[in-house]
Short mmCIF file of C-alpha atoms in Angstrom, two decimals:
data_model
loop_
_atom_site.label_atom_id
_atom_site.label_comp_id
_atom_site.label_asym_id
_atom_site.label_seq_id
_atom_site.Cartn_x
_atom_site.Cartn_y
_atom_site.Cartn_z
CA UNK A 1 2.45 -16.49 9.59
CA UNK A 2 3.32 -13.95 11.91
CA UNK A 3 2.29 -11.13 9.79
CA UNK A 4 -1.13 -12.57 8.99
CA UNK A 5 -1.00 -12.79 13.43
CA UNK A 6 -0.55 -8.97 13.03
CA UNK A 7 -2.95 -8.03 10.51
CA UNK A 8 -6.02 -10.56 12.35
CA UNK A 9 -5.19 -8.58 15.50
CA UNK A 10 -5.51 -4.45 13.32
CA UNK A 11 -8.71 -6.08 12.09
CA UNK A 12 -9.55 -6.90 15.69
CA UNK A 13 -8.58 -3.62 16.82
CA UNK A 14 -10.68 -1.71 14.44
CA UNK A 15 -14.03 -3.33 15.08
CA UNK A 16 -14.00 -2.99 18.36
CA UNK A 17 -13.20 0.98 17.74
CA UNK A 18 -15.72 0.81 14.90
CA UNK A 19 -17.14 4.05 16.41
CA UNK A 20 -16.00 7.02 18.72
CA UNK A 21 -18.02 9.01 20.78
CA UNK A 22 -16.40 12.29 19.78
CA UNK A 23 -18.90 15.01 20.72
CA UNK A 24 -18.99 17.60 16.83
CA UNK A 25 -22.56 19.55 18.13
CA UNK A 26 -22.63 22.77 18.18
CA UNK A 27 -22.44 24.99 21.45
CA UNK A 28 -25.61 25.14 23.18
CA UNK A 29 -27.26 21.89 20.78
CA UNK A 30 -28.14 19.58 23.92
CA UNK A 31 -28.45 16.34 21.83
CA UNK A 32 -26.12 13.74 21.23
CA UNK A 33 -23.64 13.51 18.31
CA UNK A 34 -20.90 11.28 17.25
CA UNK A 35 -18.22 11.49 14.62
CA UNK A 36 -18.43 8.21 12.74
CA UNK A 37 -15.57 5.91 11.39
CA UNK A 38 -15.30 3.98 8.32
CA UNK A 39 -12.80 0.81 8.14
CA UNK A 40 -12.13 -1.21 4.92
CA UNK A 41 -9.83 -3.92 3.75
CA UNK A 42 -8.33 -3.90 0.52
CA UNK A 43 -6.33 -6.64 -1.65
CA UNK A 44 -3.90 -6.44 -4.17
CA UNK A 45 -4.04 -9.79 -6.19
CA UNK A 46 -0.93 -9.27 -8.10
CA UNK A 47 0.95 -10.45 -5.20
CA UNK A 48 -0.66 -13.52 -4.57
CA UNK A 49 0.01 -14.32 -7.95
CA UNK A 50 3.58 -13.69 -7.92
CA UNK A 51 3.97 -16.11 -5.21
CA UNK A 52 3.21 -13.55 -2.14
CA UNK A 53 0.55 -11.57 -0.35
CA UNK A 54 -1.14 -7.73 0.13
CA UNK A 55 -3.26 -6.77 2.55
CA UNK A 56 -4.43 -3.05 3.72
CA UNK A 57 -6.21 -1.21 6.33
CA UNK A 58 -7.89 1.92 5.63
CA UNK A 59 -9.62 4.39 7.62
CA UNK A 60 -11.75 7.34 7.08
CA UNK A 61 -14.18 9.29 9.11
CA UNK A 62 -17.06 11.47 9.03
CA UNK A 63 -14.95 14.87 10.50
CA UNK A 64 -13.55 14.64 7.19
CA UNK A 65 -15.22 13.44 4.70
CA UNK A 66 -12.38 13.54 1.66
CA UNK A 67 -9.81 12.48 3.38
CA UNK A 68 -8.68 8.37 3.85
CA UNK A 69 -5.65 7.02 5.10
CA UNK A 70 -4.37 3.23 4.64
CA UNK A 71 -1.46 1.31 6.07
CA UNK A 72 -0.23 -1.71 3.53
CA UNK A 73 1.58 -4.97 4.48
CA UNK A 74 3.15 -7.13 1.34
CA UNK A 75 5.44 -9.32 -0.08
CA UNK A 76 6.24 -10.49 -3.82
CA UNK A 77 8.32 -11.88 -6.30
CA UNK A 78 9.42 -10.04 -9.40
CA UNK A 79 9.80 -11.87 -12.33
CA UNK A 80 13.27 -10.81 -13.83
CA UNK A 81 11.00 -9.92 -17.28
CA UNK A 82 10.19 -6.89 -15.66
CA UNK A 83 13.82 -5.80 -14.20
CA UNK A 84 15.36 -2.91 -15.59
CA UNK A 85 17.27 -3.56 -18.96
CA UNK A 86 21.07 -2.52 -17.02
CA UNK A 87 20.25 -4.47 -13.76
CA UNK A 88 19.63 -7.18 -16.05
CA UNK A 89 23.02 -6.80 -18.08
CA UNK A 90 24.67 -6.58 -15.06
CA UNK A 91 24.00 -10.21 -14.27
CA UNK A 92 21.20 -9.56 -11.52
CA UNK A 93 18.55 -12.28 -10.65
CA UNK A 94 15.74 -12.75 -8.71
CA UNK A 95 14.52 -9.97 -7.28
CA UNK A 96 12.11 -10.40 -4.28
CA UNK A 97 10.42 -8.39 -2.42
CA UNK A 98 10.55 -9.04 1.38
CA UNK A 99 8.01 -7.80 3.93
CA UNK A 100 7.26 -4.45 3.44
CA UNK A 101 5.14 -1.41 4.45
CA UNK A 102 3.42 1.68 2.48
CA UNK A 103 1.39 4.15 3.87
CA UNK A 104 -1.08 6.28 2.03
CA UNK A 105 -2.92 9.32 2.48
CA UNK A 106 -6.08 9.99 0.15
CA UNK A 107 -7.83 13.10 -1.21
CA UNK A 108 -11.62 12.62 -2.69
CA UNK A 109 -13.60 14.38 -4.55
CA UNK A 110 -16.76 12.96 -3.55
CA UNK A 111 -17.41 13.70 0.11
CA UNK A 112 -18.66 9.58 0.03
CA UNK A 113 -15.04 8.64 -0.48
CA UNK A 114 -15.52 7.20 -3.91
CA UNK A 115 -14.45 8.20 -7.81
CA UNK A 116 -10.94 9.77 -8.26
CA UNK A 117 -8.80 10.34 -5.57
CA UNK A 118 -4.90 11.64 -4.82
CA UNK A 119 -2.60 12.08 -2.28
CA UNK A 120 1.09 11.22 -1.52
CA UNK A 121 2.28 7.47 -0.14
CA UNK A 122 5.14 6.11 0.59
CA UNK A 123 6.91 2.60 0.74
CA UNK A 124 9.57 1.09 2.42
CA UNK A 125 10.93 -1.90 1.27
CA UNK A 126 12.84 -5.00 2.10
CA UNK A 127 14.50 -6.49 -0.84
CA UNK A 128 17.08 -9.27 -1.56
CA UNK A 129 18.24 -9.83 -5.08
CA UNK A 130 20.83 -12.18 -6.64
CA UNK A 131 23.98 -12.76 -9.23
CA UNK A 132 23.49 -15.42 -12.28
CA UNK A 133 27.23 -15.15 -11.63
CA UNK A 134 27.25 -16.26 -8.09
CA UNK A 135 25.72 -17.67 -5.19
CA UNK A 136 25.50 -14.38 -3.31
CA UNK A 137 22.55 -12.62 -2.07
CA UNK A 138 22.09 -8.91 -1.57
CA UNK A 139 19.63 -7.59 0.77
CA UNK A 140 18.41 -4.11 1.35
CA UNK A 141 16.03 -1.36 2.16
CA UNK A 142 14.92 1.08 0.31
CA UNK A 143 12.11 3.96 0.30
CA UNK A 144 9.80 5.15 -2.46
CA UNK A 145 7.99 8.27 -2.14
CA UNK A 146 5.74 8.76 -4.62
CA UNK A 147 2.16 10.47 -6.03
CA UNK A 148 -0.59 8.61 -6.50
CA UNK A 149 -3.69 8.83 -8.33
CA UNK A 150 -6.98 6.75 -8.53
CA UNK A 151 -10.61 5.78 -8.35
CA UNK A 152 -13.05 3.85 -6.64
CA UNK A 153 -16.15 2.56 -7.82
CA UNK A 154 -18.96 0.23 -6.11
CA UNK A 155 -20.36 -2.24 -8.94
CA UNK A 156 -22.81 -3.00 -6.52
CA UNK A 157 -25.23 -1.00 -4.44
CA UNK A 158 -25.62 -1.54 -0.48
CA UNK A 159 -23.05 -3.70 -0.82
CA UNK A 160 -19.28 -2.46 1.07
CA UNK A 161 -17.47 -4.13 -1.81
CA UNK A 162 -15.51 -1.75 -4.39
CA UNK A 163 -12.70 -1.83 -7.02
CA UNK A 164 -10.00 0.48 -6.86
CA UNK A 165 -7.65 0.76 -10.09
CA UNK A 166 -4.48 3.31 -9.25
CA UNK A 167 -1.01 4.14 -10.05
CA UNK A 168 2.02 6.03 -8.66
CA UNK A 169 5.13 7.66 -9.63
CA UNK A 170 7.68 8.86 -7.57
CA UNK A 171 11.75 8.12 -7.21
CA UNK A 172 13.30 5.25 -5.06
CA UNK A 173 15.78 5.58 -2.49
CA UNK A 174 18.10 2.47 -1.66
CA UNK A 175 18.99 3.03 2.43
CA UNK A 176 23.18 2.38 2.61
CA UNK A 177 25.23 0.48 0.92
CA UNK A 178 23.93 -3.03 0.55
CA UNK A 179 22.61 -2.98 -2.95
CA UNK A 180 25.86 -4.50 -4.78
CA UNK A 181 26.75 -8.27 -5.36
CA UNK A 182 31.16 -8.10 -6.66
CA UNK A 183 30.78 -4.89 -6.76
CA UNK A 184 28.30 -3.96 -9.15
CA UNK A 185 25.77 -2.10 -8.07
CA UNK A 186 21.88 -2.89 -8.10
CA UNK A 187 20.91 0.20 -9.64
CA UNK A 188 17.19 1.52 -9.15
CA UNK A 189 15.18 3.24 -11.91
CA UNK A 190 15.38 6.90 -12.41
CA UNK A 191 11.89 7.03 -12.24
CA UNK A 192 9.19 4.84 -10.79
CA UNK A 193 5.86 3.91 -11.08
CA UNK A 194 3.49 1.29 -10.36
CA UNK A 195 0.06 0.37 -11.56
CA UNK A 196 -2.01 -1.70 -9.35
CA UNK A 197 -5.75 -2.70 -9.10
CA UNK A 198 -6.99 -3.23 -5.35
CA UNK A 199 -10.43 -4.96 -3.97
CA UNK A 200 -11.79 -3.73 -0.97
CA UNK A 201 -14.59 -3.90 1.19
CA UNK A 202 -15.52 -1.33 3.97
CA UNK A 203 -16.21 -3.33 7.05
CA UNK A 204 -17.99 -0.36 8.64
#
C-alpha cells in the first residue's frame, strides 16, 4: 500500500510540472519559448499475473527529442518452472521477487519517441528464495545491468495510448553474502535476459 502512496504522489508531482518555462530562443528572438515535457505511465502485466505489480514513470522532453528516461517500481513471483536447471537441483523454492527498482535510459530513432529504441537500464532487486529441504528463507539484493532494446507503436491515432514490446540482456550481481540456504549457494545465471511487453499512456 505504501508503494502505490508513493507512486499516486510521482504522478502528482509530474502534472503539476507538466511544463517548464525554460527559455530555448535564440539571442536577440524577443518572443516567448518553452521547452516542453512529456510524462507517461507504463504497465507490465506479467506481474500482476504472477501475483504482484509494475508500474513506471517516464519522462521525455522537447530539448531532446530521442532521448526518454523511466524509473520502474515492481514486485513478482517466479514460478519455480522458470528457475535455472542447478538452482533447481540444488533444492531451491520459491523465488520472489520483493520490491524493487530499475531505471532506464532510452535512445529513439524517431525524434517523436516512437519505433525502436535502446539504451542501458539497470535493476536492483530484493529477493527472498527458499529450501524444499527446510524452512529457511534467504533474502538478498542483487543488481542487473543490462542492454535493452525495443519499440513503441500507437495502434491508435490522437490517442496517448501505446504498446511497447522489449527485451534485455545483461549479467546479475548478487550484493554480499546472503544468497545461500545450508550452505548451498543460490547461484544466478551466467547470462540474463528478460522479455517483457509494457502498456503505456503519455499523460502529457
Amino acid at each position: 500500500m505504501k508503494t502505490l502512496k508513493i507512486i499516486l504522489l510521482l504522478l502528482i508531482s509530474a502534472s503539476a510540472n507538466a511544463q517548464s518555462a525554460k527559455p530555448t530562443c535564440r539571442m536577440n528572438d524577443t518572443t516567448s519559448c518553452y521547452s516542453k515535457n512529456y510524462w507517461s505511465v507504463e504497465v507490465d502485466p506479467a506481474p500482476f499475473i504472477l501475483g504482484g505489480y509494475s508500474f513506471s514513470l517516464k519522462y521525455s522532453s522537447d530539448r531532446f527529442k530521442h532521448l526518454t528516461f523511466m524509473g520502474s517500481v515492481y514486485r513478482s513471483e517466479f514460478p519455480d518452472n522458470m528457475m535455472s536447471d542447478k538452482n533447481y537441483e540444488n533444492g531451491f523454492r520459491n523465488l520472489k521477487i520483493n520490491t524493487s527498482t530499475a531505471f532506464f535510459a532510452d535512445y529513439f530513432i524517431k525524434s517523436n519517441r516512437t519505433g525502436f529504441h535502446f539504451g542501458p537500464s539497470v535493476f536492483y532487486y530484493c529477493k527472498s528464495v527458499g529450501s524444499n529441504s527446510t524452512d529457511e528463507v534467504a533474502n538478498f539484493k542483487s543488481v542487473y545491468p543490462n542492454i535493452r532494446a525495443g519499440y513503441v507503436f500507437k495502434p491508435f491515432k490522437n490517442n496517448g495510448f501505446y504498446i511497447n514490446p522489449w527485451f534485455n540482456v545483461g549479467k546479475e550481481f548478487v550484493i554480499g553474502n546472503n544468497n545461500s540456504i545450508d550452505n548451498t549457494e543460490f547461484v544466478p545465471d551466467k547470462i540474463s535476459y528478460i522479455v517483457a511487453i509494457h502498456l503505456g499512456y503519455q499523460l502529457f
